[in-house]
mmCIF file with all atom_site columns, C-alpha atoms in Angstrom:
data_model
loop_
_atom_site.group_PDB
_atom_site.id
_atom_site.type_symbol
_atom_site.label_atom_id
_atom_site.label_alt_id
_atom_site.label_comp_id
_atom_site.label_asym_id
_atom_site.label_entity_id
_atom_site.label_seq_id
_atom_site.pdbx_PDB_ins_code
_atom_site.Cartn_x
_atom_site.Cartn_y
_atom_site.Cartn_z
_atom_site.occupancy
_atom_site.B_iso_or_equiv
_atom_site.pdbx_formal_charge
_atom_site.auth_seq_id
_atom_site.auth_comp_id
_atom_site.auth_asym_id
_atom_site.auth_atom_id
_atom_site.pdbx_PDB_model_num
ATOM 1  C CA . ALA D 1 1  ? 62.798 40.078 285.722 1.00 69.00 ? 190 ALA D CA 1
ATOM 2  C CA . ASP D 1 2  ? 65.007 43.109 286.391 1.00 84.00 ? 191 ASP D CA 1
ATOM 3  C CA . THR D 1 3  ? 68.196 41.346 285.299 1.00 89.00 ? 192 THR D CA 1
ATOM 4  C CA . GLY D 1 4  ? 66.784 38.996 282.655 1.00 89.00 ? 193 GLY D CA 1
ATOM 5  C CA . ALA D 1 5  ? 68.569 36.097 284.349 1.00 88.00 ? 194 ALA D CA 1
ATOM 6  C CA . VAL D 1 6  ? 66.987 32.658 284.139 1.00 85.00 ? 195 VAL D CA 1
ATOM 7  C CA . ARG D 1 7  ? 67.197 30.305 287.126 1.00 79.00 ? 196 ARG D CA 1
ATOM 8  C CA . LEU D 1 8  ? 65.601 27.088 288.277 1.00 77.00 ? 197 LEU D CA 1
ATOM 9  C CA . ALA D 1 9  ? 62.754 27.785 290.703 1.00 78.00 ? 198 ALA D CA 1
ATOM 10 C CA . ILE D 1 10 ? 61.183 24.355 291.322 1.00 79.00 ? 199 ILE D CA 1
ATOM 11 C CA . ALA D 1 11 ? 62.521 20.864 290.678 1.00 76.00 ? 200 ALA D CA 1
ATOM 12 C CA . ASP D 1 12 ? 62.010 17.394 292.091 1.00 80.00 ? 201 ASP D CA 1
ATOM 13 C CA . ARG D 1 13 ? 63.204 14.220 290.341 1.00 82.00 ? 202 ARG D CA 1
ATOM 14 C CA . GLY D 1 14 ? 60.318 12.216 291.784 1.00 83.00 ? 203 GLY D CA 1
ATOM 15 C CA . ALA D 1 15 ? 57.524 14.629 290.887 1.00 87.00 ? 204 ALA D CA 1
ATOM 16 C CA . ARG D 1 16 ? 55.575 16.046 288.021 1.00 91.00 ? 205 ARG D CA 1
ATOM 17 C CA . ILE D 1 17 ? 55.071 19.784 288.615 1.00 92.00 ? 206 ILE D CA 1
ATOM 18 C CA . VAL D 1 18 ? 52.735 21.571 286.194 1.00 92.00 ? 207 VAL D CA 1
ATOM 19 C CA . THR D 1 19 ? 50.525 24.662 285.661 1.00 92.00 ? 208 THR D CA 1
ATOM 20 C CA . PRO D 1 20 ? 52.485 27.144 287.822 1.00 94.00 ? 209 PRO D CA 1
ATOM 21 C CA . THR D 1 21 ? 51.342 30.626 288.776 1.00 94.00 ? 210 THR D CA 1
ATOM 22 C CA . TRP D 1 22 ? 53.010 33.333 290.860 1.00 94.00 ? 211 TRP D CA 1
ATOM 23 C CA . ARG D 1 23 ? 51.636 34.323 294.222 1.00 94.00 ? 212 ARG D CA 1
ATOM 24 C CA . PRO D 1 24 ? 50.877 38.080 293.990 1.00 95.00 ? 213 PRO D CA 1
ATOM 25 C CA . ASP D 1 25 ? 53.650 39.051 296.423 1.00 93.00 ? 214 ASP D CA 1
ATOM 26 C CA . GLY D 1 26 ? 56.232 37.214 294.270 1.00 91.00 ? 215 GLY D CA 1
ATOM 27 C CA . GLU D 1 27 ? 57.490 35.186 297.247 1.00 93.00 ? 216 GLU D CA 1
ATOM 28 C CA . ALA D 1 28 ? 56.118 31.814 296.095 1.00 94.00 ? 217 ALA D CA 1
ATOM 29 C CA . ILE D 1 29 ? 54.847 29.841 293.120 1.00 94.00 ? 218 ILE D CA 1
ATOM 30 C CA . VAL D 1 30 ? 51.639 27.815 293.345 1.00 96.00 ? 219 VAL D CA 1
ATOM 31 C CA . ALA D 1 31 ? 51.592 24.751 291.094 1.00 95.00 ? 220 ALA D CA 1
ATOM 32 C CA . ALA D 1 32 ? 49.941 21.366 290.671 1.00 94.00 ? 221 ALA D CA 1
ATOM 33 C CA . ALA D 1 33 ? 52.279 18.547 291.658 1.00 93.00 ? 222 ALA D CA 1
ATOM 34 C CA . ASP D 1 34 ? 52.246 14.773 291.822 1.00 91.00 ? 223 ASP D CA 1
ATOM 35 C CA . PHE D 1 35 ? 54.881 13.471 294.230 1.00 84.00 ? 224 PHE D CA 1
ATOM 36 C CA . ASP D 1 36 ? 53.699 9.874  294.560 1.00 80.00 ? 225 ASP D CA 1
ATOM 37 C CA . GLY D 1 37 ? 52.132 8.839  291.249 1.00 83.00 ? 226 GLY D CA 1
ATOM 38 C CA . GLY D 1 38 ? 48.640 9.767  292.450 1.00 82.00 ? 227 GLY D CA 1
ATOM 39 C CA . PRO D 1 39 ? 46.346 12.662 291.575 1.00 86.00 ? 228 PRO D CA 1
ATOM 40 C CA . PHE D 1 40 ? 47.730 16.176 291.353 1.00 90.00 ? 229 PHE D CA 1
ATOM 41 C CA . ASP D 1 41 ? 47.313 18.519 294.300 1.00 92.00 ? 230 ASP D CA 1
ATOM 42 C CA . LEU D 1 42 ? 48.288 22.158 294.651 1.00 95.00 ? 231 LEU D CA 1
ATOM 43 C CA . TYR D 1 43 ? 51.465 23.138 296.461 1.00 94.00 ? 232 TYR D CA 1
ATOM 44 C CA . GLU D 1 44 ? 53.070 26.438 297.332 1.00 95.00 ? 233 GLU D CA 1
ATOM 45 C CA . PHE D 1 45 ? 56.808 26.541 296.577 1.00 94.00 ? 234 PHE D CA 1
ATOM 46 C CA . PRO D 1 46 ? 58.791 29.367 298.235 1.00 94.00 ? 235 PRO D CA 1
ATOM 47 C CA . VAL D 1 47 ? 61.109 30.977 295.664 1.00 89.00 ? 236 VAL D CA 1
ATOM 48 C CA . THR D 1 48 ? 63.855 31.300 298.278 1.00 87.00 ? 237 THR D CA 1
ATOM 49 C CA . GLY D 1 49 ? 63.891 27.525 298.799 1.00 82.00 ? 238 GLY D CA 1
ATOM 50 C CA . GLY D 1 50 ? 62.518 25.475 301.608 1.00 85.00 ? 239 GLY D CA 1
ATOM 51 C CA . ALA D 1 51 ? 59.795 22.876 301.762 1.00 88.00 ? 240 ALA D CA 1
ATOM 52 C CA . ALA D 1 52 ? 56.709 22.961 299.580 1.00 90.00 ? 241 ALA D CA 1
ATOM 53 C CA . ARG D 1 53 ? 53.426 23.465 301.430 1.00 92.00 ? 242 ARG D CA 1
ATOM 54 C CA . ARG D 1 54 ? 50.459 21.353 300.335 1.00 92.00 ? 243 ARG D CA 1
ATOM 55 C CA . LEU D 1 55 ? 47.373 23.501 299.726 1.00 92.00 ? 244 LEU D CA 1
ATOM 56 C CA . THR D 1 56 ? 44.788 20.929 298.594 1.00 85.00 ? 245 THR D CA 1
ATOM 57 C CA . VAL D 1 57 ? 43.929 17.299 299.189 1.00 80.00 ? 246 VAL D CA 1
ATOM 58 C CA . THR D 1 58 ? 41.745 16.334 296.245 1.00 74.00 ? 247 THR D CA 1
ATOM 59 C CA . ALA D 1 59 ? 41.362 13.799 293.485 1.00 70.00 ? 248 ALA D CA 1
ATOM 60 C CA . GLY D 1 60 ? 42.976 16.199 291.056 1.00 84.00 ? 249 GLY D CA 1
ATOM 61 C CA . ALA D 1 61 ? 43.686 19.929 291.213 1.00 90.00 ? 250 ALA D CA 1
ATOM 62 C CA . TYR D 1 62 ? 45.152 21.904 288.302 1.00 90.00 ? 251 TYR D CA 1
ATOM 63 C CA . TRP D 1 63 ? 45.552 25.418 286.877 1.00 94.00 ? 252 TRP D CA 1
ATOM 64 C CA . PRO D 1 64 ? 45.682 27.470 290.085 1.00 95.00 ? 253 PRO D CA 1
ATOM 65 C CA . ASP D 1 65 ? 45.203 31.217 290.187 1.00 95.00 ? 254 ASP D CA 1
ATOM 66 C CA . VAL D 1 66 ? 45.601 33.451 293.221 1.00 95.00 ? 255 VAL D CA 1
ATOM 67 C CA . SER D 1 67 ? 43.547 36.609 293.767 1.00 95.00 ? 256 SER D CA 1
ATOM 68 C CA . PRO D 1 68 ? 45.443 39.928 293.628 1.00 95.00 ? 257 PRO D CA 1
ATOM 69 C CA . ASP D 1 69 ? 45.190 40.316 297.419 1.00 94.00 ? 258 ASP D CA 1
ATOM 70 C CA . GLY D 1 70 ? 46.476 36.756 297.957 1.00 91.00 ? 259 GLY D CA 1
ATOM 71 C CA . THR D 1 71 ? 43.464 35.625 299.996 1.00 93.00 ? 260 THR D CA 1
ATOM 72 C CA . THR D 1 72 ? 41.627 33.451 297.461 1.00 94.00 ? 261 THR D CA 1
ATOM 73 C CA . LEU D 1 73 ? 42.785 30.468 295.435 1.00 94.00 ? 262 LEU D CA 1
ATOM 74 C CA . VAL D 1 74 ? 40.801 29.266 292.409 1.00 94.00 ? 263 VAL D CA 1
ATOM 75 C CA . PHE D 1 75 ? 41.629 26.047 290.586 1.00 93.00 ? 264 PHE D CA 1
ATOM 76 C CA . ALA D 1 76 ? 40.196 23.452 288.234 1.00 93.00 ? 265 ALA D CA 1
ATOM 77 C CA . GLY D 1 77 ? 39.489 20.139 289.869 1.00 89.00 ? 266 GLY D CA 1
ATOM 78 C CA . TYR D 1 78 ? 38.462 16.832 288.397 1.00 81.00 ? 267 TYR D CA 1
ATOM 79 C CA . GLY D 1 79 ? 35.457 14.984 289.788 1.00 76.00 ? 268 GLY D CA 1
ATOM 80 C CA . ASP D 1 80 ? 32.820 12.436 288.816 1.00 79.00 ? 269 ASP D CA 1
ATOM 81 C CA . HIS D 1 81 ? 31.317 14.787 286.220 1.00 82.00 ? 270 HIS D CA 1
ATOM 82 C CA . GLY D 1 82 ? 34.556 16.147 284.779 1.00 83.00 ? 271 GLY D CA 1
ATOM 83 C CA . TYR D 1 83 ? 36.298 19.435 285.532 1.00 86.00 ? 272 TYR D CA 1
ATOM 84 C CA . ASP D 1 84 ? 34.818 22.120 287.786 1.00 90.00 ? 273 ASP D CA 1
ATOM 85 C CA . LEU D 1 85 ? 36.167 25.336 289.342 1.00 90.00 ? 274 LEU D CA 1
ATOM 86 C CA . TYR D 1 86 ? 36.747 25.453 293.068 1.00 90.00 ? 275 TYR D CA 1
#
């Protein structure tokens, strides 16, 4: 943000990556991703590169938000009765 430069932060030809949010410390982005054509799960993508870390194993997780202290993750998940917050 200081320089106004735009750069690619997350990309994977075989994935759909949606609904990103910054981790409060700015070191990673949490986003919903589908790497295998199945339901979306949440992953943490380090902004300095490296492997993504899977955060959820669900039947659909979207729209993550991380608490200001970085200890709590809230997201919308899809279940038998529609969307709920977890």
